[in-house]
PDB file of C-alpha atoms in Angstrom:
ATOM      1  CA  UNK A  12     -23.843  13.921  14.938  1.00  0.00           C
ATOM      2  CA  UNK A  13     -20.628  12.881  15.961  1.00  0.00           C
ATOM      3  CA  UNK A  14     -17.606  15.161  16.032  1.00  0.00           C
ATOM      4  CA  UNK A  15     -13.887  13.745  15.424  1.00  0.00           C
ATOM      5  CA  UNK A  16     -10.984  15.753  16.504  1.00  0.00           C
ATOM      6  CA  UNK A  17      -7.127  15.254  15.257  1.00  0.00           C
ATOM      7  CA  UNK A  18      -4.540  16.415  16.800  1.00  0.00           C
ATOM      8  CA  UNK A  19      -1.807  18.177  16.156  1.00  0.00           C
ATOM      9  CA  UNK A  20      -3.331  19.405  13.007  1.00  0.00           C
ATOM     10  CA  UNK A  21       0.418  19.264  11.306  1.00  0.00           C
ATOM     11  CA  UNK A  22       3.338  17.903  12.326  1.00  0.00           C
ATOM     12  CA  UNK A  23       7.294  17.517  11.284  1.00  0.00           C
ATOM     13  CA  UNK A  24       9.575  14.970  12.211  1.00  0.00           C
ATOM     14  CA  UNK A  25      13.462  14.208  12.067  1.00  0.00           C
ATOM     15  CA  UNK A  26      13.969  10.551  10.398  1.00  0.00           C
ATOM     16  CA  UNK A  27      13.569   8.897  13.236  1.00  0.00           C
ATOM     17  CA  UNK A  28      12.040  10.196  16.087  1.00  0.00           C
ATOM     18  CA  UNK A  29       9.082   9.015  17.127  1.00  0.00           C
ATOM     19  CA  UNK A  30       5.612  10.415  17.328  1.00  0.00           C
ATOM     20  CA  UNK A  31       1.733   9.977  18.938  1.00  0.00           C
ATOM     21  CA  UNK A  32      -1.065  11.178  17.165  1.00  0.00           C
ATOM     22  CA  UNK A  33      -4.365  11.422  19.127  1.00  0.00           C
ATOM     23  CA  UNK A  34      -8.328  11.561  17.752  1.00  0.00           C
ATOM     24  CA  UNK A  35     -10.713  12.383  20.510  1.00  0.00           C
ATOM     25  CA  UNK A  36     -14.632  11.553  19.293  1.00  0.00           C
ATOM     26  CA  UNK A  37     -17.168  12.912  21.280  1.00  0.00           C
ATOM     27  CA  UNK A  38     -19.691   9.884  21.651  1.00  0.00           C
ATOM     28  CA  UNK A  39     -19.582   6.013  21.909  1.00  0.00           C
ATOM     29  CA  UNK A  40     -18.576   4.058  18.396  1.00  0.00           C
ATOM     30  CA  UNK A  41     -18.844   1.038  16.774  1.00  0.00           C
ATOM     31  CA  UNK A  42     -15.826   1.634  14.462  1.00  0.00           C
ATOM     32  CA  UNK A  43     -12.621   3.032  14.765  1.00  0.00           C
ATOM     33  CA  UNK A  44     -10.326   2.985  11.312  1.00  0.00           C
ATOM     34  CA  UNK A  45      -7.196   5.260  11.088  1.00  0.00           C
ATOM     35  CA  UNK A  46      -5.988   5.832   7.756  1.00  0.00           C
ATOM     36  CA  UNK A  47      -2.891   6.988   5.900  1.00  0.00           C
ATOM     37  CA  UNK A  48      -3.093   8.920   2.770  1.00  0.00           C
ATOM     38  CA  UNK A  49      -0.476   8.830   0.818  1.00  0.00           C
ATOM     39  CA  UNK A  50       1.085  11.862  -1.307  1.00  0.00           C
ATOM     40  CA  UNK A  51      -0.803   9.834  -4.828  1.00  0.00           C
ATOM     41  CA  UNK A  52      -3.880  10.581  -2.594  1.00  0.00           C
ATOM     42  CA  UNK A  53      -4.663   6.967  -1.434  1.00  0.00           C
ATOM     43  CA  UNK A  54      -6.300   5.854   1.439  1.00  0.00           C
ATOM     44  CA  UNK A  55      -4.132   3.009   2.883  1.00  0.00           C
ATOM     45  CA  UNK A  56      -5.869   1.342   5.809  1.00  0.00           C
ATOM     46  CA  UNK A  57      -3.809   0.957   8.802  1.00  0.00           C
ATOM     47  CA  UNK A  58      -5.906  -0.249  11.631  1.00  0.00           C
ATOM     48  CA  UNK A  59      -9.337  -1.488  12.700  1.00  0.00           C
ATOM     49  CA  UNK A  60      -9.302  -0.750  16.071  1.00  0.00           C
ATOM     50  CA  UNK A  61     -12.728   0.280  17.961  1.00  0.00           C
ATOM     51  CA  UNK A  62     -10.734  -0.818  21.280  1.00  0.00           C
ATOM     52  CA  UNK A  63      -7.647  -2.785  22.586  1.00  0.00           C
ATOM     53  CA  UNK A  64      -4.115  -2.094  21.405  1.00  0.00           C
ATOM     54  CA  UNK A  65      -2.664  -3.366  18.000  1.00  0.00           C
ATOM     55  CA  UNK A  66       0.278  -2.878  16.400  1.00  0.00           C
ATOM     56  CA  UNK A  67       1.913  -3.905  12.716  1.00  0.00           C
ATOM     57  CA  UNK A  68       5.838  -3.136  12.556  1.00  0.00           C
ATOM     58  CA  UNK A  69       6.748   0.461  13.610  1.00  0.00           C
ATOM     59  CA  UNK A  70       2.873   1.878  14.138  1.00  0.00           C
ATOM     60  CA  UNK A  71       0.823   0.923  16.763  1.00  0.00           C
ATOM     61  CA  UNK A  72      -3.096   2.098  17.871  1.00  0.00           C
ATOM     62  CA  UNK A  73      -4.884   2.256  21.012  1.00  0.00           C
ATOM     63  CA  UNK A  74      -8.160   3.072  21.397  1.00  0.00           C
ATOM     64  CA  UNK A  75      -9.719   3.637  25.005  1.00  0.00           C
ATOM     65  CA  UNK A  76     -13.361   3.733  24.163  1.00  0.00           C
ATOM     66  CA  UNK A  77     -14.697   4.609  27.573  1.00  0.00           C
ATOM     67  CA  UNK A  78     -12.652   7.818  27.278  1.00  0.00           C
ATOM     68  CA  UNK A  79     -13.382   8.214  23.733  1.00  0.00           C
ATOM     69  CA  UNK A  80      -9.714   8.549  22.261  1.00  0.00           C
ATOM     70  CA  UNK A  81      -7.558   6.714  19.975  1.00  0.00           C
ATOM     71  CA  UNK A  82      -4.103   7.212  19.576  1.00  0.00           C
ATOM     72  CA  UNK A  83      -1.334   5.983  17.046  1.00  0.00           C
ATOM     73  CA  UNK A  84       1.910   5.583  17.877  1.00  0.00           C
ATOM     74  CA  UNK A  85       4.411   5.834  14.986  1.00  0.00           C
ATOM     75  CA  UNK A  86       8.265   4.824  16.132  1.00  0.00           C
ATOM     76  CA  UNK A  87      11.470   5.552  13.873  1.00  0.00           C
ATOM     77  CA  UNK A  88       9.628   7.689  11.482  1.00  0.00           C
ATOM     78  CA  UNK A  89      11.096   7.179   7.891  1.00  0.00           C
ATOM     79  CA  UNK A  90      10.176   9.516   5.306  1.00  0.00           C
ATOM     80  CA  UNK A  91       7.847   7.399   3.216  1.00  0.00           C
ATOM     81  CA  UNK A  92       5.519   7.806   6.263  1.00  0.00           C
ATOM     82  CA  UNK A  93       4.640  11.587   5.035  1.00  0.00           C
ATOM     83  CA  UNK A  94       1.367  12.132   4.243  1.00  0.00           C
ATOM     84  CA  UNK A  95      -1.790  12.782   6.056  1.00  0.00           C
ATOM     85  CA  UNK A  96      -3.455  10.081   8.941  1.00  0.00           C
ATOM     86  CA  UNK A  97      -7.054  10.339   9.075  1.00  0.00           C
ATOM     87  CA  UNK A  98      -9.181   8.538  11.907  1.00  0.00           C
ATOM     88  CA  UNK A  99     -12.827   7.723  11.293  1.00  0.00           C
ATOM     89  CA  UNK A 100     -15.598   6.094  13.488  1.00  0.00           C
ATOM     90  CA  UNK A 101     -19.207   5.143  12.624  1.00  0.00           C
ATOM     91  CA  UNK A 102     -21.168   6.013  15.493  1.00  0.00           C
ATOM     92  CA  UNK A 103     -24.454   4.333  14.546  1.00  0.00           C
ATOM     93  CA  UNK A 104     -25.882   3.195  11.133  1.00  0.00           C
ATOM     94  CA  UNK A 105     -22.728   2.534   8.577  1.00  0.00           C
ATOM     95  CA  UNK A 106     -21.229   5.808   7.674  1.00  0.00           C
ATOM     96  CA  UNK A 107     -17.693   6.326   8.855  1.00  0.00           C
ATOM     97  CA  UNK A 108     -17.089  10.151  10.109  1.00  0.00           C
ATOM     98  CA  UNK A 109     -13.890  11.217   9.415  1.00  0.00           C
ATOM     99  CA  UNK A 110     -11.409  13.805  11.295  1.00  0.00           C
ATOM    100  CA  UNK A 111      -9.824  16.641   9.718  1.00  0.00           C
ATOM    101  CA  UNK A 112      -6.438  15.032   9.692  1.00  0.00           C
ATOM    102  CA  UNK A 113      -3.012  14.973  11.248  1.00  0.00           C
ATOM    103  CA  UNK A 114      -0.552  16.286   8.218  1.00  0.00           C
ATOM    104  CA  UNK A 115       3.136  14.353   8.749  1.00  0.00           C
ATOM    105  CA  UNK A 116       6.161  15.104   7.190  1.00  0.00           C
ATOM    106  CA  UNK A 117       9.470  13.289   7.768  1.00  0.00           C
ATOM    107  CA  UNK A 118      12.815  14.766   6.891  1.00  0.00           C
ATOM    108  CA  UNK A 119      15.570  13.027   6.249  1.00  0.00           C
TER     109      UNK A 119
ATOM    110  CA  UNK B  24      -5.398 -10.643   0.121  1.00  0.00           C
ATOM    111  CA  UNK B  25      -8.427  -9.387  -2.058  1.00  0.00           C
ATOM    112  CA  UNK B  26      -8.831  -5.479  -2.288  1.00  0.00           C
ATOM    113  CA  UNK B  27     -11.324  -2.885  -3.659  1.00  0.00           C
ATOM    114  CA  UNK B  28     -10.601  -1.623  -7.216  1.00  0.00           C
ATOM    115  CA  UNK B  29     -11.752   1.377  -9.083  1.00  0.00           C
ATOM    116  CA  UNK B  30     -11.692   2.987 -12.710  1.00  0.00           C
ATOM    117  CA  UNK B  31     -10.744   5.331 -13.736  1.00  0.00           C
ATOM    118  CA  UNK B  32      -7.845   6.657 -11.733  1.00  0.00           C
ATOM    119  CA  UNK B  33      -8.532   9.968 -13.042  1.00  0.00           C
ATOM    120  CA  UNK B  34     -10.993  11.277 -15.110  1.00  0.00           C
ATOM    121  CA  UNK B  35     -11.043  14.890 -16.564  1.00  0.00           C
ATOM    122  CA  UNK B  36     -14.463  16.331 -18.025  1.00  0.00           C
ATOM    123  CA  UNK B  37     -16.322  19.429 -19.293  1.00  0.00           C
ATOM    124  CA  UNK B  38     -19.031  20.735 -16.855  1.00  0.00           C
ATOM    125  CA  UNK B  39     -22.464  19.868 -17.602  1.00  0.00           C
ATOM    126  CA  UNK B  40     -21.274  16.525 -18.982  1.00  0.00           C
ATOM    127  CA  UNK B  41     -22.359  12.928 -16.908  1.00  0.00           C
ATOM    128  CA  UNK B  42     -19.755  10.731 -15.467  1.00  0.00           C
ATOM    129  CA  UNK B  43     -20.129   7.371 -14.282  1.00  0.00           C
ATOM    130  CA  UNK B  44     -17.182   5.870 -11.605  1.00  0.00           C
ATOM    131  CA  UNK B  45     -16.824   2.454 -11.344  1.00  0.00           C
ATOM    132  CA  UNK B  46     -15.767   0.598  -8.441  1.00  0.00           C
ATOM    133  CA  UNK B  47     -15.663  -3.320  -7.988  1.00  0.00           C
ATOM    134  CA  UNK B  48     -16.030  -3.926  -4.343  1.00  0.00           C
ATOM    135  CA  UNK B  49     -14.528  -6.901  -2.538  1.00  0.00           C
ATOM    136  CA  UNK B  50     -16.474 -10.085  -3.653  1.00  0.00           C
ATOM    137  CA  UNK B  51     -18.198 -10.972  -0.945  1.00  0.00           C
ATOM    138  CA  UNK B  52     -19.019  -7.810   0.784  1.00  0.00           C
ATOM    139  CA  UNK B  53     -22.450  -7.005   0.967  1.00  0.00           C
ATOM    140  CA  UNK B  54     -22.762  -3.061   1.884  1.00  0.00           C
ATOM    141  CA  UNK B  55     -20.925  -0.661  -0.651  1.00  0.00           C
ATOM    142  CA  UNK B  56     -20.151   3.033   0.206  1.00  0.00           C
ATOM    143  CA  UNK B  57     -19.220   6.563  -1.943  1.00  0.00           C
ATOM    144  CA  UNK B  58     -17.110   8.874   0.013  1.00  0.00           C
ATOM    145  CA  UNK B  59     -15.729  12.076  -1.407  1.00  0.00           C
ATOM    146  CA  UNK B  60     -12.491  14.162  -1.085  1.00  0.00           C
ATOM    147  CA  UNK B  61     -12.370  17.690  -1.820  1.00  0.00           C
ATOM    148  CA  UNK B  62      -8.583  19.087  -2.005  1.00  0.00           C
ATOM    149  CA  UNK B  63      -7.234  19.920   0.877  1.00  0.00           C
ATOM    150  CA  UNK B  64     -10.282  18.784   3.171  1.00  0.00           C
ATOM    151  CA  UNK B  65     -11.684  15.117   5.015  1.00  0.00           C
ATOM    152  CA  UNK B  66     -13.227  12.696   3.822  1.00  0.00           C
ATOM    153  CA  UNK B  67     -17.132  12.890   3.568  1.00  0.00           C
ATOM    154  CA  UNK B  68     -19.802  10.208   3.396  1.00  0.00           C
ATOM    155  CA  UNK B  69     -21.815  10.604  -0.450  1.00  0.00           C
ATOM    156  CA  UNK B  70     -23.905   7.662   0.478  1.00  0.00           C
ATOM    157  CA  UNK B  71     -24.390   3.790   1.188  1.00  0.00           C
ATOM    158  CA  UNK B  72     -26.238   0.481  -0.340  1.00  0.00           C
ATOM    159  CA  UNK B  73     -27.161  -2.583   0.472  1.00  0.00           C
ATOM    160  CA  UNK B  74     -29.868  -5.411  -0.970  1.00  0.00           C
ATOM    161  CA  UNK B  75     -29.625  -3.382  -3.893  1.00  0.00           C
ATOM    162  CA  UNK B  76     -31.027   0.115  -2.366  1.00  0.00           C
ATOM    163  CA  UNK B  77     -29.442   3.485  -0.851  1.00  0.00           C
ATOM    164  CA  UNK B  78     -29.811   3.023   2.652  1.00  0.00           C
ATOM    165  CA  UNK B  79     -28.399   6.300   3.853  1.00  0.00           C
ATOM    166  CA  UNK B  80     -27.431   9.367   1.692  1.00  0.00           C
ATOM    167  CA  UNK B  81     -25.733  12.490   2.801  1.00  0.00           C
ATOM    168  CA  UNK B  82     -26.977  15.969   2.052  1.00  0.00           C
ATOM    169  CA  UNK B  83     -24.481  16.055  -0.805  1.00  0.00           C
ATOM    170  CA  UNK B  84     -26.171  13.378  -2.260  1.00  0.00           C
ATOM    171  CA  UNK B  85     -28.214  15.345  -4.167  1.00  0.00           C
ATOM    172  CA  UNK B  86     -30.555  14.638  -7.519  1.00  0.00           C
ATOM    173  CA  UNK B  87     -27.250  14.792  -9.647  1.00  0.00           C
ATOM    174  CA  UNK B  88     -26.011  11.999  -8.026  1.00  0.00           C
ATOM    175  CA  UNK B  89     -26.894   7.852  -8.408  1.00  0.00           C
ATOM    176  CA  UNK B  90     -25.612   4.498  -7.648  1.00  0.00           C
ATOM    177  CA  UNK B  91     -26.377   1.414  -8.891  1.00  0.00           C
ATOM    178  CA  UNK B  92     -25.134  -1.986  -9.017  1.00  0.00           C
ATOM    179  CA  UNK B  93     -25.446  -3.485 -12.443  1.00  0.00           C
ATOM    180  CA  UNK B  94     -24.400  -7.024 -12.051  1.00  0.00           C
ATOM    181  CA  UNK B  95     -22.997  -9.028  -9.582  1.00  0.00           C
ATOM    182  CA  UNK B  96     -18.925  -7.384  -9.073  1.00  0.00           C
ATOM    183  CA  UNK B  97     -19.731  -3.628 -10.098  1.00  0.00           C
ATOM    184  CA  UNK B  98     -20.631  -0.679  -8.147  1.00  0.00           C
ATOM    185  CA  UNK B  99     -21.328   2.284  -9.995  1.00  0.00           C
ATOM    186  CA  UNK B 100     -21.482   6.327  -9.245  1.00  0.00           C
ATOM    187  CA  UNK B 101     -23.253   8.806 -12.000  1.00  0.00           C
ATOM    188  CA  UNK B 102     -23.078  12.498 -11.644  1.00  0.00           C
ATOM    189  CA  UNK B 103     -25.486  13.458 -14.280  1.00  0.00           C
ATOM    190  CA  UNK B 104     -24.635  17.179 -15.107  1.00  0.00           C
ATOM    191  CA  UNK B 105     -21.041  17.569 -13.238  1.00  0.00           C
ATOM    192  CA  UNK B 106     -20.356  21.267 -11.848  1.00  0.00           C
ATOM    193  CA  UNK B 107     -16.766  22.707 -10.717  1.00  0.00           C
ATOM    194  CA  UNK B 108     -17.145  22.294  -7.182  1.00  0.00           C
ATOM    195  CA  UNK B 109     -17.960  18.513  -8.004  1.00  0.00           C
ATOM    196  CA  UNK B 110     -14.001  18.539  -8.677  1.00  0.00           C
ATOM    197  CA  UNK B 111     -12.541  15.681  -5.650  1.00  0.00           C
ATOM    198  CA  UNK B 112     -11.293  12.389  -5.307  1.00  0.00           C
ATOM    199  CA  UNK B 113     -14.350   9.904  -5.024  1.00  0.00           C
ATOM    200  CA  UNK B 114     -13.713   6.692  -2.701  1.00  0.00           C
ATOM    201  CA  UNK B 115     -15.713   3.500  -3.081  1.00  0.00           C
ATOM    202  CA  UNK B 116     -15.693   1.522   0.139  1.00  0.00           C
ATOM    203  CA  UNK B 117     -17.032  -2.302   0.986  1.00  0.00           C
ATOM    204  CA  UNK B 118     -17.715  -3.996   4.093  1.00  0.00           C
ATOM    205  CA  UNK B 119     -18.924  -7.745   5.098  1.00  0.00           C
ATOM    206  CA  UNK B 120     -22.276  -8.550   7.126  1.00  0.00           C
ATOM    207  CA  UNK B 121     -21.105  -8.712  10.797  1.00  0.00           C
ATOM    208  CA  UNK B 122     -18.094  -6.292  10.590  1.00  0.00           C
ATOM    209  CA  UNK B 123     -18.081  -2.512  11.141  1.00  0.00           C
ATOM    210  CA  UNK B 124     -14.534  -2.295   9.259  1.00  0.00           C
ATOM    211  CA  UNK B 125     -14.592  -0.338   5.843  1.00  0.00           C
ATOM    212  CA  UNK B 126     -11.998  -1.661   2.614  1.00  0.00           C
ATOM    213  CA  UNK B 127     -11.321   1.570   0.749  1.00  0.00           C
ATOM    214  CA  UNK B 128     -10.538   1.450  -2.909  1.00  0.00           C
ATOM    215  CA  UNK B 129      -7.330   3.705  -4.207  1.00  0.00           C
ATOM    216  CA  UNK B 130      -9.814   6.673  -5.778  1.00  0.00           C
ATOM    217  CA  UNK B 131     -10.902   8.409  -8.676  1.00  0.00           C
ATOM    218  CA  UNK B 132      -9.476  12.320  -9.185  1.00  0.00           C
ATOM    219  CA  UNK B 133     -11.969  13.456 -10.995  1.00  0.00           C
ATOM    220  CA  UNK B 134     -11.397  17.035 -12.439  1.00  0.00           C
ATOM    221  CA  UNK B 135     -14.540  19.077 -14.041  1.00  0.00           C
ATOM    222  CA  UNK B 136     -12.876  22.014 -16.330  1.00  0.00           C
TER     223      UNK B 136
END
């Protein structure tokens, strides 16, 4: 099946500084979601992006899907973006395949 | 903008004892999904449904587990005898025909003592 790979695995940021997390996938998708989880544990979904460039306020995604990667850009971290960021693809069929995660934390 | 609920939040139980979590997916979404959460690790696929029957399950998905939808909003989850190492966080996802995107639902911690 499908492998995702996150990276870095962890990261910490000064209040901010900006930041680029990538997720490599090693085959050709029909999905691409990446995810925030939040310290309660909830999955807050940031973007839909199985190609093209999108942003919403201070994050932003790109996915190149010819190269298989996907990166989100997160500029003047606060703190209340701690948490884990997940990305997920569904390769074929409907399951999404999630990565192992990319854990943030912002000090202040 | 409509979202994907689910009940409990958390639910604590003995092991050996049956659990059913509820989820009611977005209204008019058609394929409904189980994910699971173990601490500490990703997010794995449980299983998915659609026209009222599993169309892919996972190996986890074992005898223990079942879905069903019961009426027209709810989405249901029964583990039948839980075991310790069914301790996790258990999302309920929902999708529309013609879209690959997935709404996630906040979770269920459920914690077998």
């Amino acid at each position: 099946g499908i492998q995702v790979e996150q990276s870095p695995p962890d990261l910490i940021l000064q209040e901010g500084a900006n930041s680029t997390l990538r997720c490599n996938f090693s085959d050709s998708v029909n999905n691409l979601q990446w995810f925030h989880q939040n310290p309660w544990g909830q999955l807050i979904n940031l973007f839909y992006i199985p190609s093209g460039t999108k942003q919403n306020g201070r994050l932003s995604a790109t996915t190149v899907a010819t190269e298989r990667y996907s990166l989100l850009y997160i500029s003047s971290s606060q703190t209340t973006d701690s948490g884990v960021y997940f990305c997920a693809v569904v390769e074929y069929g409907n399951k999404l395949v999630f990565g192992a995660g990319t854990i943030l934390r912002v000090k202040s | 903008e409509p979202e994907v609920t689910q009940t409990p939040s958390h639910q604590v139980t003995q092991m050996g004892q049956e659990v059913i979590l509820r989820c009611v997916p977005i209204s008019n979404h058609l394929y409904f999904y189980w994910y699971r959460q173990i601490l500490g690790q990703k997010v794995e696929f449980l299983v998915s449904f659609y026209n009222n029957e599993i169309s892919e399950k996972s190996e986890i998905f074992d005898d223990q587990f079942s879905v069903e939808r019961p009426d027209g909003s709810n989405f249901t989850l029964k583990i039948r005898s839980t075991k310790l190492e069914d301790s996790a966080m258990y999302f309920c996802a929902s999708k529309n025909q013609g879209s690959y995107e997935q709404y996630f639902g906040p979770g269920t911690r459920l914690t077998v003592t």
